[in-house]
XYZ file of C-alpha atoms in Angstrom:
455
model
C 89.427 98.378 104.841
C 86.229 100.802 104.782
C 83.043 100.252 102.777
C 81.769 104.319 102.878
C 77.785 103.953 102.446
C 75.014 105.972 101.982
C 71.020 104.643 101.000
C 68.333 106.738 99.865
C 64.901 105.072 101.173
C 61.158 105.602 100.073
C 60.225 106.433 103.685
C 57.139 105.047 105.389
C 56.657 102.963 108.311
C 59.723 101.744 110.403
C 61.293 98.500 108.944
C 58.380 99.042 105.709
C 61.216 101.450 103.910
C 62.657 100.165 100.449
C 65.683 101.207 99.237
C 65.922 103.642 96.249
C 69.574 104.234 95.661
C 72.556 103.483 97.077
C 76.290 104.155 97.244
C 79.156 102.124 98.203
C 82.812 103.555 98.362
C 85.469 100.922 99.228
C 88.337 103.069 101.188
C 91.356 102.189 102.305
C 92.106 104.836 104.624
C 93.613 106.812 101.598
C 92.057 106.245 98.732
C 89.159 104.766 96.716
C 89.895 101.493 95.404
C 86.386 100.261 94.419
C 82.719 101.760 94.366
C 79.060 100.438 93.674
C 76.419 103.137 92.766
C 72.989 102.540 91.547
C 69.432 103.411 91.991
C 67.198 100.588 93.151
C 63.615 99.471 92.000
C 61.730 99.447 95.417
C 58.746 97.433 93.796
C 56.565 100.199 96.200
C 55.561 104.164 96.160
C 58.132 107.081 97.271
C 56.612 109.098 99.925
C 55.776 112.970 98.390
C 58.324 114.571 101.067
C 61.573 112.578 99.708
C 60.757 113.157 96.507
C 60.980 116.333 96.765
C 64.162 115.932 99.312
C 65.841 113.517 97.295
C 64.850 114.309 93.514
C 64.307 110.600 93.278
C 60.692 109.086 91.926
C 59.072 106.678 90.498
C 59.624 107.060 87.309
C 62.986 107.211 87.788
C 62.827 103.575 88.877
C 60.885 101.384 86.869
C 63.650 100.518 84.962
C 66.132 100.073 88.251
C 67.754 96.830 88.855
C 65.535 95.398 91.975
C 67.575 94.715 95.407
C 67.911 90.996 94.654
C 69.528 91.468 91.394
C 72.396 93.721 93.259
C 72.951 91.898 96.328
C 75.460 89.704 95.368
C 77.355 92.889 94.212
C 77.044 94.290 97.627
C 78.302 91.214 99.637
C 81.369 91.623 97.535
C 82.355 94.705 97.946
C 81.329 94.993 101.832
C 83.455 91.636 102.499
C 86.013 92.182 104.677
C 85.234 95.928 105.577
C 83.938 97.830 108.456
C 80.753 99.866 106.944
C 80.943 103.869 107.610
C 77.943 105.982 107.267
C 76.811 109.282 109.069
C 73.926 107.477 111.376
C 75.762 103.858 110.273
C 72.855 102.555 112.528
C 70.120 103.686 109.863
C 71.837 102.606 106.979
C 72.870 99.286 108.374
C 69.515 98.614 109.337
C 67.935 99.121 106.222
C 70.730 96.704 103.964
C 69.877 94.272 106.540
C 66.089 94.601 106.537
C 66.417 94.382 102.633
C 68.805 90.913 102.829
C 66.008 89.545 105.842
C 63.993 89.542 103.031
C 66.458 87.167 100.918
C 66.750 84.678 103.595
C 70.223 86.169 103.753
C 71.653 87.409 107.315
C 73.864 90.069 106.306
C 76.690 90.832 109.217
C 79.546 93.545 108.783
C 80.866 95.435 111.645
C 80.379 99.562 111.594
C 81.423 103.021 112.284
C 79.502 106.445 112.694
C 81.010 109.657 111.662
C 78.334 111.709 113.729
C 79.798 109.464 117.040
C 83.281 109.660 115.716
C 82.731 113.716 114.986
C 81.328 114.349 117.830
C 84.388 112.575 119.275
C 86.742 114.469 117.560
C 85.090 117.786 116.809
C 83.218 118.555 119.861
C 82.971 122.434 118.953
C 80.974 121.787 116.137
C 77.638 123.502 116.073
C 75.698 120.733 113.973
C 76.470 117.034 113.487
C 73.839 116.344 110.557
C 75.936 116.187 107.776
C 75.295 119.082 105.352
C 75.874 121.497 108.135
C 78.799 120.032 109.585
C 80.461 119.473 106.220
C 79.700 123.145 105.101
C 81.061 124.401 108.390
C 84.485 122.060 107.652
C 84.366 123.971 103.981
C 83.970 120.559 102.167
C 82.200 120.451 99.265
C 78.947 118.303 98.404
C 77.135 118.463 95.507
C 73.884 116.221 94.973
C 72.973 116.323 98.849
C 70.459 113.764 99.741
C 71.292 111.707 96.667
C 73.016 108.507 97.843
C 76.600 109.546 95.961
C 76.713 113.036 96.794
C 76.199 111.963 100.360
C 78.800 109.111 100.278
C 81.520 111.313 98.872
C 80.915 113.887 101.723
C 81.349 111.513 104.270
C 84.435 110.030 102.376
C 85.963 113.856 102.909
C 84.323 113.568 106.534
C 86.098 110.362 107.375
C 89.574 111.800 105.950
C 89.355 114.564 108.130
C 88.341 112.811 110.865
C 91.234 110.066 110.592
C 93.568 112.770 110.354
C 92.508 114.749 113.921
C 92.611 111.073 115.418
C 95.549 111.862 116.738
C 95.113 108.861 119.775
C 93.888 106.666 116.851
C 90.328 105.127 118.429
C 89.227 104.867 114.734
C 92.163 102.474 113.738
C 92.169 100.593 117.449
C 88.223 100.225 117.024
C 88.459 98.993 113.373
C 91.235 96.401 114.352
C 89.325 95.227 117.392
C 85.830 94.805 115.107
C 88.005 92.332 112.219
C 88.426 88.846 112.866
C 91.636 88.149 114.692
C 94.291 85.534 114.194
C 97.745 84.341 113.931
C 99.576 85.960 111.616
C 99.036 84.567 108.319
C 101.422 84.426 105.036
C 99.546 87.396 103.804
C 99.799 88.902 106.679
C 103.753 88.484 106.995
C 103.915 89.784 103.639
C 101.778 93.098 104.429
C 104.734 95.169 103.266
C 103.542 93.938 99.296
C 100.303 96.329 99.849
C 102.072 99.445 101.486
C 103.460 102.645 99.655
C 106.373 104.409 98.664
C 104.801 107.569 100.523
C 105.799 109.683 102.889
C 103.664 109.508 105.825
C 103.601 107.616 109.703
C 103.005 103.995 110.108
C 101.629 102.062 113.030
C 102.409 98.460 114.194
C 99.148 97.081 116.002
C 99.300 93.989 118.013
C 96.204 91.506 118.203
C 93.922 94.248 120.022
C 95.223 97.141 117.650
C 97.312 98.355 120.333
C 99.804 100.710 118.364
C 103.013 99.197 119.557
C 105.889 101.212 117.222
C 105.238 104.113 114.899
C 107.727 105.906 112.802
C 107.779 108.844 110.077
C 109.227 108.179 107.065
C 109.591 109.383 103.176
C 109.256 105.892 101.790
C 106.522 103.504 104.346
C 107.006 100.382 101.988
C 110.806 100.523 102.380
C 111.056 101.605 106.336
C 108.537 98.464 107.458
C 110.056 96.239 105.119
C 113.932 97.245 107.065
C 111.997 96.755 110.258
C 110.505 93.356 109.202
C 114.258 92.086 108.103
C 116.668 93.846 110.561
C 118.330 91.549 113.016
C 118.569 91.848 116.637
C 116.111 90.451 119.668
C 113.899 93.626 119.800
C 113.623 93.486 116.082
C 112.593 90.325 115.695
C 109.958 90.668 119.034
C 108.635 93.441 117.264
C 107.731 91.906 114.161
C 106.629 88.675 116.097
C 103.859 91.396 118.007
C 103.261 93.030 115.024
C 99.525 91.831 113.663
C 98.752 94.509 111.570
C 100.648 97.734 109.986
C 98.047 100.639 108.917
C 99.958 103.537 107.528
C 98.839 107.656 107.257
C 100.091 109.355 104.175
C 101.135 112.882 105.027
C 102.304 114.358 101.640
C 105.334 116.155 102.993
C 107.917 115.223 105.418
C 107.388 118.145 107.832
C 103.873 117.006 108.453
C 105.069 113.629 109.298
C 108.127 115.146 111.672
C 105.051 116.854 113.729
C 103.005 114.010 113.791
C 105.299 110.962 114.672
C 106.556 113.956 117.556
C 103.060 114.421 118.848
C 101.818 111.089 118.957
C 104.919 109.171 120.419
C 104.464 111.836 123.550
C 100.196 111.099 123.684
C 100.627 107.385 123.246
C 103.669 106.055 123.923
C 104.024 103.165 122.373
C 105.573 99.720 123.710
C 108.973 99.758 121.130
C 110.099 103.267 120.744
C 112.389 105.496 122.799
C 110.258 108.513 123.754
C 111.251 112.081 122.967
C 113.793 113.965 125.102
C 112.022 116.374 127.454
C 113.615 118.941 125.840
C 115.145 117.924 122.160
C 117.674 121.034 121.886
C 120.947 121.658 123.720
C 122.242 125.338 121.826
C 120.384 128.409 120.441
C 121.541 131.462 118.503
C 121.688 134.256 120.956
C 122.612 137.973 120.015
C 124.347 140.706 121.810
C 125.724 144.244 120.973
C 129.578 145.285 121.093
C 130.752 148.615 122.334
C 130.492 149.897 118.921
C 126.339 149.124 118.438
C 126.873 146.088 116.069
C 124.533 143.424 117.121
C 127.089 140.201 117.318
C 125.516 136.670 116.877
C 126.994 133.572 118.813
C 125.753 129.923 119.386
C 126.319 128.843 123.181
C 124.780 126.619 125.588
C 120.234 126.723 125.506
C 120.623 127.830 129.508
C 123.458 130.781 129.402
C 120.971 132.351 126.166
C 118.567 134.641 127.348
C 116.703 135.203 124.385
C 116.784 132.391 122.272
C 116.929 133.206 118.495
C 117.224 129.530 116.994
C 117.372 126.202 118.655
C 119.621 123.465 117.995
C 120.686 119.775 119.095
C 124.125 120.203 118.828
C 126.843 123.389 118.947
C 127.938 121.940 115.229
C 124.685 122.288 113.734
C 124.257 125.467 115.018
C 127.859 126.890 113.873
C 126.914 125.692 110.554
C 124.093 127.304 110.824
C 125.888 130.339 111.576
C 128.159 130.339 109.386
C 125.203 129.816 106.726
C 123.816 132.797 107.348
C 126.523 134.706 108.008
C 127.195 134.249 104.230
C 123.573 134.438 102.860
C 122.827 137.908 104.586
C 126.746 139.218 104.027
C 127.750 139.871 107.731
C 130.980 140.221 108.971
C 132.400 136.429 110.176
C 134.974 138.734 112.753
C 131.786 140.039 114.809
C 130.044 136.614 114.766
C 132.842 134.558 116.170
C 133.881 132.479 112.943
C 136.978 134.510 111.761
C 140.014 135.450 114.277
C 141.354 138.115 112.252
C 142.997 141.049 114.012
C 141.417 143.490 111.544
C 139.321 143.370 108.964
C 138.391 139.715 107.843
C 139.670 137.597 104.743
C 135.538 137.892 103.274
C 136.284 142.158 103.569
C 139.181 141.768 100.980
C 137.245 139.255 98.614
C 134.429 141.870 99.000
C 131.782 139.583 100.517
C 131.575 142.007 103.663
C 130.495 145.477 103.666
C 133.405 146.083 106.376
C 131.546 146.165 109.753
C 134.151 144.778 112.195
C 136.280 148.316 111.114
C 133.645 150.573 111.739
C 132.993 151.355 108.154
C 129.125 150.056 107.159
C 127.087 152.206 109.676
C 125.764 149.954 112.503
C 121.823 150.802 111.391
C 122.154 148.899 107.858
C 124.302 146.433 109.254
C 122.031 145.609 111.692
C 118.919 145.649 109.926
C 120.640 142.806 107.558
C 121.151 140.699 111.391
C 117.584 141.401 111.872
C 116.609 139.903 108.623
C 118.947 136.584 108.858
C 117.354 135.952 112.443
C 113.664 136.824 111.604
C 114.235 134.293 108.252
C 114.462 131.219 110.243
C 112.839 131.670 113.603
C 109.092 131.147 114.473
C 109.178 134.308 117.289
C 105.788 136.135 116.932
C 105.023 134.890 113.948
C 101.222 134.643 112.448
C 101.697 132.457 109.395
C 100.559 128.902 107.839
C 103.501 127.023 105.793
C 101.573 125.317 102.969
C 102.827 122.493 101.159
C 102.086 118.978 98.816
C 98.928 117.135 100.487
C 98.221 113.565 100.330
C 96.960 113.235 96.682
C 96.557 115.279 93.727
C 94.649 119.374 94.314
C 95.166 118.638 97.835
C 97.753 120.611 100.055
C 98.806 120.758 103.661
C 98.663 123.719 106.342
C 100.699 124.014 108.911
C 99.244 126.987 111.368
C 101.463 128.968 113.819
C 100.353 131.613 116.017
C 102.213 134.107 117.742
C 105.383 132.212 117.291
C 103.520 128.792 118.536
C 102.466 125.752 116.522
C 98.641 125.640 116.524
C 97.828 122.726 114.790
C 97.751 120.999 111.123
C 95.094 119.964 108.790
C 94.777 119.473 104.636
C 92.523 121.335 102.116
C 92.101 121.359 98.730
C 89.906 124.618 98.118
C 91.027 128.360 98.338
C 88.485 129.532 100.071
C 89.039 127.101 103.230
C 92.753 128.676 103.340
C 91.550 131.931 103.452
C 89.037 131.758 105.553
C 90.838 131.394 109.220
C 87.440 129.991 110.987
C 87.089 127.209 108.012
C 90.831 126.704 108.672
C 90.811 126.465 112.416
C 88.076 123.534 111.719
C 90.323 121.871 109.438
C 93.079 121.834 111.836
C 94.035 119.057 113.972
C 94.969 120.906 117.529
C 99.196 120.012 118.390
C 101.087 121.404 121.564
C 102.849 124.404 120.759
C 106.193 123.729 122.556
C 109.352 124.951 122.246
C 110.442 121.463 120.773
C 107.589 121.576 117.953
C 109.170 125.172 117.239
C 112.745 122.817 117.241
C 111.731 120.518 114.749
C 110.084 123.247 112.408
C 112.690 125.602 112.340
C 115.329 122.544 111.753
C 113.186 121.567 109.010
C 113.334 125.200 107.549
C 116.612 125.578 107.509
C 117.590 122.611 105.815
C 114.380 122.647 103.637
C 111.575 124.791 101.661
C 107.817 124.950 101.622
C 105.839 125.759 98.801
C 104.418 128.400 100.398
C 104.544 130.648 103.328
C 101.263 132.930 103.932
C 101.196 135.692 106.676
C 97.961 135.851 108.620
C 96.622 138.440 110.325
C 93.940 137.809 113.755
């Protein structure tokens, strides 16, 4: 758990500074489940420069609850959480400067999302915060107040979590929480997860990530993992300290992502990917007569692989699928034997190529189209779909037939702009297996959207 804070101060002389207002999100790696805002009676002067940076002044405050009579509110909702702020050590100075003064020692572990970005955006020009969150296309409003701040870094952190592809954020926030043996409410951690789709992560007692899985429904999968029978099974959940859990919104997001991260980290219980995942493609050739004629064989005897598949029964049916959706002749692809013209030329569901009478140019452009349909090859595109909570969609971004990377956004203008984009993305390898698992996923499944892009 995450307490997301940002403090306004009055400025002045180090460790002199009172707090003015202050914001406290409480984040559980997905959402917002609590939040503290108020402005704060310093009992002392604003310095002229924040006032006019901040907006805040003295009048403002006079009628401000004073530190001491929030305190107690902010122990609460801090309890148990690793503080986040951009330049945490500023922020956690000041609440405990301002507790010193209570005769309170105020502890909490913390994270920086300018040492985290420039961890995990190392391209970016700026890391103070306006400038870096303009450049990412997230919106602030109320900069320099302590709430328009906090919900900028909030936006920050998600992005951030979701390029953490090797998960230091998670390991680091595991390692900083008090460790144990597992506890009743610990063996019953399945009670607080979701019915989302998304990838979970089983951390033993240093957050090592020791089993991760996609799934559409994370309560149910851990839950079957926690109760199935068998040694590994039951050694697994024995390990098993912690389960954290990234919502994806869409199952094609969390295909790519379990794919990429069991190959980066490897973890202690899973079988590891294939080196390659496919075994067949769709290859294409022409007859004597000029008909281009589609077959699936073997991924080594195809020179120019049009599809890829795991198995020559997936890709017949995939064949076959197409063979009816774009009306070309099952005789020319391999599926009917017929000595003439096939049984779907009587029934009128072929326009009569394997006897020579749809010219070769139409009936080829219609081959063209079925292969183009559901193959990546030299595409420039990004396949938009549902995002991890409401006004929020994903992007998937594929260059010249390669898988670039993914991100989410949730305004037009990041979509559209292909440098915001780029930023949003998380970087993934562009193999021929990511290709694998996309076009599987497209052939079986839709997108909301597909959007052409052009360099």
């Amino acid at each position: 758990m995450y307490a997301i804070l940002d403090i306004e101060t009055t400025g002045g002389k180090f460790n002199e500074e009172g707090i003015t207002e202050i914001a406290i999100h409480k984040f559980d790696g997905q959402q917002v489940v609590d939040k503290f805002i108020s402005l704060i009676n310093p009992e002392k002067e604003i310095q002229p420069f924040v006032v006019k940076l901040t907006g805040i002044n003295n009048k403002m405050l006079r009628t401000a609850p004073k530190f001491y009579e929030v305190a107690k509110r902010i122990i609460e909702i801090t309890e148990d959480t690793v503080l986040v702020a951009h330049n945490a050590q500023f922020d956690y100075r000041i609440l405990r400067t301002e507790f010193r003064r209570l005769g309170y020692n105020f502890e909490r572990k913390t994270l920086c999302t300018v040492d985290l970005s420039k961890l995990l955006l190392p391209e970016a020009e700026s890391y103070s915060l306006g400038k870096l969150v303009r450049s990412l296309g997230i919106p602030v409003s109320d900069r320099h107040r302590a709430n328009g701040d906090a919900l900028a870094t909030i936006k920050l952190f998600k992005l951030l979590l979701a390029k953490d592809s090797e998960k230091v954020i998670i390991k680091e926030t595991i390692r900083k929480e008090s460790q144990g043996e597992l506890s009743e409410k610990q063996l019953d951690i399945v009670r607080d997860l979701p019915n989302k789709t998304g990838v979970f992560y089983m951390h033993n007692k240093d957050g090592d990530i020791i089993y991760l899985n996609k799934t559409t429904d994370i309560k149910k999968k851990v839950n079957q993992l926690f109760t199935k029978n068998g040694d590994k099974s039951r050694k697994l959940a024995k390990d098993t300290k912690k389960v954290t859990y990234e919502e994806t919104g869409n199952e094609l997001v969390a295909i790519l992502k379990e794919y990429e991260e069991l190959l980066k980290l490897r973890p202690k219980y899973n079988a590891i990917p294939r080196k390659r995942m496919y075994s067949h493609a769709l290859c294409k050739e022409k007859n004597e007569n000029g008909y281009i004629t589609l077959r699936i064989k073997p991924y080594k005897e195809c020179k120019e692989p049009l599809g890829l598949f795991n198995g020559i029964f997936s890709g017949k049916n995939h064949l076959f699928k197409i063979t009816k959706e774009f009306q070309l002749c099952e005789k020319l692809n391999g599926i009917s034997e017929a000595r003439s013209n096939c049984s779907n030329y009587d029934d009128g569901l072929c326009l009569g190529a394997c006897i020579g009478k749809e010219p070769e140019e139409t009936y080829n452009k219609r081959v063209t189209a079925s292969i183009e349909k559901y193959n990546l090859a030299q595409k420039n595109m990004v396949l938009l779909d549902k995002g991890r909570e409401i006004g929020e969609q994903s992007a998937i971004l594929i260059k010249n037939g390669s898988l670039v990377g993914l991100g989410f956004y949730d305004l037009n203008h990041q979509i559209n702009n292909i440098h915001i984009l780029e930023n949003l993305i998380t970087p993934m390898n562009g193999t021929r297996d990511a290709n694998f698992l996309i076009e599987s996923y497209l052939r079986k499944k839709k997108v909301l959207k597909t959007v052409e892009i052009y360099s």
